[in-house]
Amino acid sequence: MRWHCCYRARMPIAVTGASKLSKALQLHDDVLEYVIALNPHDFARLRNPLMRRLMPPRISLARIAKMTAAPDLLIRIHEIAGITLTSAERAELHADTDIGDPEPHTPLPDWVTESPAQTVDLLDSDERLDADPMNPIMRAMKTAEPGEVVLIKHKWEPQPLYDIWDKIGVAHCATQVGPEEWWVYIRRES
């Protein structure tokens, strides 16, 4: 008698809150449209080839979940990709993107000054979506003296950069000054 055993290994969790958007976009083409639909103002620019190359490696899925108030983001990405999750995996992913309560409005910190040392105006390039906004920001940050404030004028709140700045020790805060204009203050600590 011959026995034929067929064992199909379960696919592991593909992305977590710490995963970058770039990894999620590799799972299935429809993930892009899902993310755009969550917040068209901030994410429609992902349809632009340059922004599609630059933004996804910079932003974590946990950050996107918080930005869009989508606690089931990771679960939905797995569903779109055709990955079946166990109840335990679903619970794990839901906990991994705990969006918590909305952050309360806090006043600008004392280090924000009326006259920043430098201003980086990205508004024109934001309209054209033809340049990496990180390059002029990093140039200004590198030339700023420790403790100096750099003002960035941007069409969007640059949440993809917050994780990067937190990691390298750059203080930051943002305030919306118009429907499509954010003023972002950054300060090198050392």
Tab-separated table of C-alpha atoms in Angstrom:
chain	number	residue	atom	x	y	z
A	1	MET	CA	0.000	0.000	0.000
A	2	ARG	CA	1.354	3.440	-0.913
A	3	TRP	CA	0.549	6.477	1.076
A	4	HIS	CA	0.671	9.893	-0.410
A	5	CYS	CA	1.012	12.629	2.090
A	6	CYS	CA	0.411	16.149	1.062
A	7	TYR	CA	1.476	18.822	3.497
A	8	ARG	CA	1.045	22.441	2.597
A	9	ALA	CA	3.095	24.753	4.759
A	10	ARG	CA	1.301	27.801	6.040
A	11	MET	CA	2.529	31.088	4.744
A	12	PRO	CA	3.960	33.102	7.649
A	13	ILE	CA	2.977	36.643	8.472
A	14	ALA	CA	4.305	38.637	5.525
A	15	VAL	CA	4.422	42.154	6.998
A	16	THR	CA	4.321	43.651	10.481
A	17	GLY	CA	3.975	47.189	11.795
A	18	ALA	CA	7.730	47.646	11.541
A	19	SER	CA	7.717	46.617	7.872
A	20	LYS	CA	8.099	49.356	5.322
A	21	LEU	CA	5.372	50.105	2.803
A	22	SER	CA	7.744	48.945	0.055
A	23	LYS	CA	7.525	45.369	1.368
A	24	ALA	CA	3.715	45.462	1.444
A	25	LEU	CA	3.571	46.785	-2.123
A	26	GLN	CA	5.539	43.731	-3.290
A	27	LEU	CA	2.824	41.386	-2.016
A	28	HIS	CA	0.113	42.377	-4.498
A	29	ASP	CA	-0.561	45.203	-6.958
A	30	ASP	CA	-3.884	46.030	-5.266
A	31	VAL	CA	-2.138	47.010	-2.005
A	32	LEU	CA	-1.167	50.341	-3.623
A	33	GLU	CA	-4.775	51.313	-4.378
A	34	TYR	CA	-5.877	50.207	-0.921
A	35	VAL	CA	-3.300	52.456	0.758
A	36	ILE	CA	-4.156	55.385	-1.529
A	37	ALA	CA	-7.865	54.976	-0.724
A	38	LEU	CA	-7.115	55.271	3.003
A	39	ASN	CA	-5.830	58.828	2.575
A	40	PRO	CA	-5.896	60.111	-1.019
A	41	HIS	CA	-4.465	63.530	-0.087
A	42	ASP	CA	-1.261	62.063	1.290
A	43	PHE	CA	-0.930	58.868	-0.722
A	44	ALA	CA	-2.193	59.621	-4.262
A	45	ARG	CA	1.317	60.854	-5.037
A	46	LEU	CA	2.400	57.192	-4.845
A	47	ARG	CA	1.068	56.904	-8.401
A	48	ASN	CA	3.966	59.122	-9.469
A	49	PRO	CA	6.915	56.846	-10.359
A	50	LEU	CA	9.482	58.944	-8.486
A	51	MET	CA	7.390	59.164	-5.322
A	52	ARG	CA	6.565	55.452	-5.611
A	53	ARG	CA	10.308	54.753	-5.516
A	54	LEU	CA	11.144	57.228	-2.722
A	55	MET	CA	8.307	57.114	-0.185
A	56	PRO	CA	7.598	53.404	0.457
A	57	PRO	CA	11.059	52.498	1.839
A	58	ARG	CA	10.817	55.418	4.278
A	59	ILE	CA	7.469	54.812	5.949
A	60	SER	CA	6.482	51.979	8.246
A	61	LEU	CA	3.116	50.302	8.097
A	62	ALA	CA	2.564	51.207	11.752
A	63	ARG	CA	2.991	54.887	10.805
A	64	ILE	CA	0.468	54.492	7.956
A	65	ALA	CA	-2.007	52.782	10.318
A	66	LYS	CA	-1.722	55.704	12.730
A	67	MET	CA	-1.942	58.334	9.956
A	68	THR	CA	-5.083	56.771	8.522
A	69	ALA	CA	-6.676	55.492	11.751
A	70	ALA	CA	-6.701	51.997	10.207
A	71	PRO	CA	-6.050	49.491	13.022
A	72	ASP	CA	-6.729	46.564	10.662
A	73	LEU	CA	-4.254	47.762	8.015
A	74	LEU	CA	-1.946	44.753	8.338
A	75	ILE	CA	-4.801	42.267	8.297
A	76	ARG	CA	-6.303	43.894	5.207
A	77	ILE	CA	-2.941	43.862	3.385
A	78	HIS	CA	-2.658	40.133	4.048
A	79	GLU	CA	-6.210	39.595	2.769
A	80	ILE	CA	-5.461	41.535	-0.424
A	81	ALA	CA	-2.341	39.422	-0.918
A	82	GLY	CA	-4.386	36.231	-0.484
A	83	ILE	CA	-2.639	35.236	2.739
A	84	THR	CA	-4.894	33.425	5.190
A	85	LEU	CA	-4.245	34.266	8.817
A	86	THR	CA	-5.102	32.328	11.943
A	87	SER	CA	-7.057	34.034	14.704
A	88	ALA	CA	-3.859	34.323	16.730
A	89	GLU	CA	-2.009	35.943	13.808
A	90	ARG	CA	-4.876	38.371	13.248
A	91	ALA	CA	-4.778	39.355	16.932
A	92	GLU	CA	-0.991	39.728	16.785
A	93	LEU	CA	-1.184	41.993	13.742
A	94	HIS	CA	-4.011	44.042	15.213
A	95	ALA	CA	-1.942	44.614	18.371
A	96	ASP	CA	1.089	45.482	16.232
A	97	THR	CA	-0.737	48.465	14.738
A	98	ASP	CA	-2.395	49.756	17.884
A	99	ILE	CA	-3.176	53.288	16.793
A	100	GLY	CA	-4.088	54.407	20.298
A	101	ASP	CA	-5.910	57.614	20.973
A	102	PRO	CA	-5.456	60.590	18.677
A	103	GLU	CA	-2.525	62.684	19.747
A	104	PRO	CA	-3.714	65.773	21.587
A	105	HIS	CA	-2.939	69.143	20.094
A	106	THR	CA	0.142	70.471	21.804
A	107	PRO	CA	1.621	73.921	21.450
A	108	LEU	CA	4.838	74.343	19.503
A	109	PRO	CA	7.895	73.717	21.667
A	110	ASP	CA	9.923	76.598	23.058
A	111	TRP	CA	12.771	75.994	20.593
A	112	VAL	CA	10.613	76.990	17.632
A	113	THR	CA	11.622	80.537	16.841
A	114	GLU	CA	10.141	83.317	14.750
A	115	SER	CA	13.251	83.451	12.598
A	116	PRO	CA	14.675	80.032	11.771
A	117	ALA	CA	18.298	79.758	10.699
A	118	GLN	CA	17.199	78.330	7.326
A	119	THR	CA	14.002	77.782	5.379
A	120	VAL	CA	13.505	74.953	2.905
A	121	ASP	CA	10.514	75.692	0.673
A	122	LEU	CA	9.330	72.483	-0.989
A	123	LEU	CA	5.929	73.749	-2.120
A	124	ASP	CA	6.814	74.159	-5.818
A	125	SER	CA	8.526	70.776	-6.077
A	126	ASP	CA	5.612	69.217	-4.135
A	127	GLU	CA	3.305	70.380	-6.933
A	128	ARG	CA	5.555	68.930	-9.638
A	129	LEU	CA	6.552	65.747	-7.749
A	130	ASP	CA	9.840	65.797	-9.619
A	131	ALA	CA	12.433	65.776	-6.853
A	132	ASP	CA	13.268	63.952	-3.657
A	133	PRO	CA	12.256	66.279	-0.801
A	134	MET	CA	14.764	64.571	1.485
A	135	ASN	CA	17.800	65.989	-0.358
A	136	PRO	CA	17.259	69.712	0.389
A	137	ILE	CA	16.074	68.869	3.898
A	138	MET	CA	19.215	66.858	4.645
A	139	ARG	CA	21.462	69.561	3.142
A	140	ALA	CA	19.882	72.171	5.402
A	141	MET	CA	20.081	69.903	8.401
A	142	LYS	CA	23.766	69.159	7.799
A	143	THR	CA	24.694	72.844	7.474
A	144	ALA	CA	22.671	73.908	10.517
A	145	GLU	CA	24.610	74.358	13.710
A	146	PRO	CA	23.537	72.242	16.686
A	147	GLY	CA	20.468	73.826	18.249
A	148	GLU	CA	19.568	75.836	15.139
A	149	VAL	CA	16.071	75.492	13.765
A	150	VAL	CA	15.268	74.759	10.129
A	151	LEU	CA	11.799	75.531	8.794
A	152	ILE	CA	10.458	73.278	6.050
A	153	LYS	CA	7.435	74.379	4.027
A	154	HIS	CA	5.734	71.289	2.660
A	155	LYS	CA	2.402	70.403	1.046
A	156	TRP	CA	1.999	67.415	3.345
A	157	GLU	CA	2.800	66.614	6.920
A	158	PRO	CA	6.009	64.641	6.349
A	159	GLN	CA	5.173	61.702	8.586
A	160	PRO	CA	7.378	59.324	6.560
A	161	LEU	CA	10.331	61.383	7.770
A	162	TYR	CA	9.362	61.327	11.454
A	163	ASP	CA	10.641	57.785	11.983
A	164	ILE	CA	13.928	58.702	10.282
A	165	TRP	CA	14.349	61.884	12.327
A	166	ASP	CA	13.507	60.078	15.563
A	167	LYS	CA	16.134	57.457	14.764
A	168	ILE	CA	18.894	60.018	14.099
A	169	GLY	CA	18.001	62.346	16.985
A	170	VAL	CA	16.394	65.284	15.199
A	171	ALA	CA	13.694	67.127	17.125
A	172	HIS	CA	10.676	67.957	14.984
A	173	CYS	CA	7.202	69.418	15.135
A	174	ALA	CA	4.688	70.450	12.504
A	175	THR	CA	1.772	72.792	12.174
A	176	GLN	CA	-0.707	73.095	9.337
A	177	VAL	CA	-0.900	76.705	8.141
A	178	GLY	CA	-3.230	76.159	5.171
A	179	PRO	CA	-5.267	73.453	3.456
A	180	GLU	CA	-2.173	72.221	1.605
A	181	GLU	CA	0.680	73.781	3.519
A	182	TRP	CA	2.552	72.515	6.538
A	183	TRP	CA	5.374	74.251	8.337
A	184	VAL	CA	7.717	71.705	9.827
A	185	TYR	CA	10.382	72.750	12.297
A	186	ILE	CA	13.422	70.558	12.829
A	187	ARG	CA	16.382	71.027	15.129
A	188	ARG	CA	19.639	69.135	15.220
A	189	GLU	CA	20.495	68.227	18.759
A	190	SER	CA	24.226	67.760	18.147
